[in-house]
CSV table of C-alpha atoms in Angstrom, one decimal:
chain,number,residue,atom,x,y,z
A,1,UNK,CA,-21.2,14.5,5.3
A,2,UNK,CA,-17.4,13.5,4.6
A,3,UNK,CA,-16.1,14.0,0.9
A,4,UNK,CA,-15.2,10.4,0.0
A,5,UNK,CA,-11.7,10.4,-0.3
A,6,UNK,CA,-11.8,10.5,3.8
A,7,UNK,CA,-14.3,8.2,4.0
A,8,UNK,CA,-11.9,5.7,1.6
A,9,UNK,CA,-8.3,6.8,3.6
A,10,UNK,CA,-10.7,5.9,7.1
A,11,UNK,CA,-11.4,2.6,5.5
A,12,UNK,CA,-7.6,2.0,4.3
A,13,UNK,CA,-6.4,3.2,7.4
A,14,UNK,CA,-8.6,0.6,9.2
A,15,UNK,CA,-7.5,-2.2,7.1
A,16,UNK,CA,-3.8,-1.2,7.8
A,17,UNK,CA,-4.6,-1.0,11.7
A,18,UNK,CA,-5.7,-4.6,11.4
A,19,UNK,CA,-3.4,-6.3,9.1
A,20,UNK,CA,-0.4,-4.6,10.7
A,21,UNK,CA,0.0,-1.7,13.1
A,22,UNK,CA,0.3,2.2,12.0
A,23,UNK,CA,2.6,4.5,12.2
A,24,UNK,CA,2.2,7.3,15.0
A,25,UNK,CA,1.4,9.8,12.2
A,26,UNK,CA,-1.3,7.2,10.9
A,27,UNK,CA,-2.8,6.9,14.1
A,28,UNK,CA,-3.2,10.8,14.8
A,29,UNK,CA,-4.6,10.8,11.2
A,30,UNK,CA,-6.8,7.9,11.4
A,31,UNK,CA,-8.2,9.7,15.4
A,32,UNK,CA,-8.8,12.9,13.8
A,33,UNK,CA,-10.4,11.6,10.6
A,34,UNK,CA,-12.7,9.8,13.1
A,35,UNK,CA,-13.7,12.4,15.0
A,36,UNK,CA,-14.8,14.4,11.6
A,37,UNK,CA,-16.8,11.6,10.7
A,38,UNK,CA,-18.8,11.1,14.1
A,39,UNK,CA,-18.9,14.9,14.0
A,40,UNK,CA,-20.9,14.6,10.4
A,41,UNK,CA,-23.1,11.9,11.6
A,42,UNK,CA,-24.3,13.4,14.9
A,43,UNK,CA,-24.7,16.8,13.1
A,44,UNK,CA,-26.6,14.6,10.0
A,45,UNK,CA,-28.6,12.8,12.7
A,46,UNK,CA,-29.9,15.8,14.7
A,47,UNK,CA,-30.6,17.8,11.6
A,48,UNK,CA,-32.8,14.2,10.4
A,49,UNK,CA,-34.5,13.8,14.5
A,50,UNK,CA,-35.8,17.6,14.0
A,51,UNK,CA,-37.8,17.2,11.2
A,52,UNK,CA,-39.7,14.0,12.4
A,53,UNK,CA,-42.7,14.8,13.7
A,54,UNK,CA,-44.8,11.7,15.1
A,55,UNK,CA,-48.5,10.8,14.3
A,56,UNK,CA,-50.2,8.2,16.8
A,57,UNK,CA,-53.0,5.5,14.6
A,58,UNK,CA,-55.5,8.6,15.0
A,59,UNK,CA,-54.0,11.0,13.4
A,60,UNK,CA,-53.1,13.1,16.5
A,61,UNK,CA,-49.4,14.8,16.5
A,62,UNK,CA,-47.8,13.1,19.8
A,63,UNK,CA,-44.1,15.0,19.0
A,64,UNK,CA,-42.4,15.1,22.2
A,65,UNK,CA,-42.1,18.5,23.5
A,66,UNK,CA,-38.2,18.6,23.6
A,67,UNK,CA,-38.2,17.8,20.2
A,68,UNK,CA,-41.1,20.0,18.9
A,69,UNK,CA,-38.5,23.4,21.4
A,70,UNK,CA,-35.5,21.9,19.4
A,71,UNK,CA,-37.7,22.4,16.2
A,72,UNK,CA,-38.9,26.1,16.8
A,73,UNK,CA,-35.5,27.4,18.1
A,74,UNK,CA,-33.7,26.0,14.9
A,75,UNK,CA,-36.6,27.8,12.9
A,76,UNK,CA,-35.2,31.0,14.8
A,77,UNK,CA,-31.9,31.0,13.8
């Protein structure tokens, strides 16, 4: 995940947007510092969908297939 002094200068750069406008340079900063983050989070999410497996009232393991591939080729590599 992001260290959280980018998460604070995201947060202060959002506030500044909001109260009053940014400066291009804050603007280019506060894009790329959002694309890091929604790069974290989608790499955080996958890693978190992979390892769920899903177990119907029975007992039985009703992973999807796509999910269960995704599992055994990140177990290859």
């Amino acid at each position: 995940m992001l260290s959280e002094d980018k998460i604070k200068r995201i947060n202060e750069l959002s506030k500044k947007s909001k109260e009053d406008t940014l400066t291009k340079a804050e603007a280019d900063e506060q894009q790329a510092l959002r694309q890091e983050y929604l790069q974290a989070f989608r790499g955080s999410m996958k890693q978190t969908i992979e390892n769920v497996t899903v177990i119907d009232p029975e007992g039985q393991d009703v992973t999807p297939q796509k999910l269960k591939d995704a599992k055994n080729r990140n177990k290859m590599n």
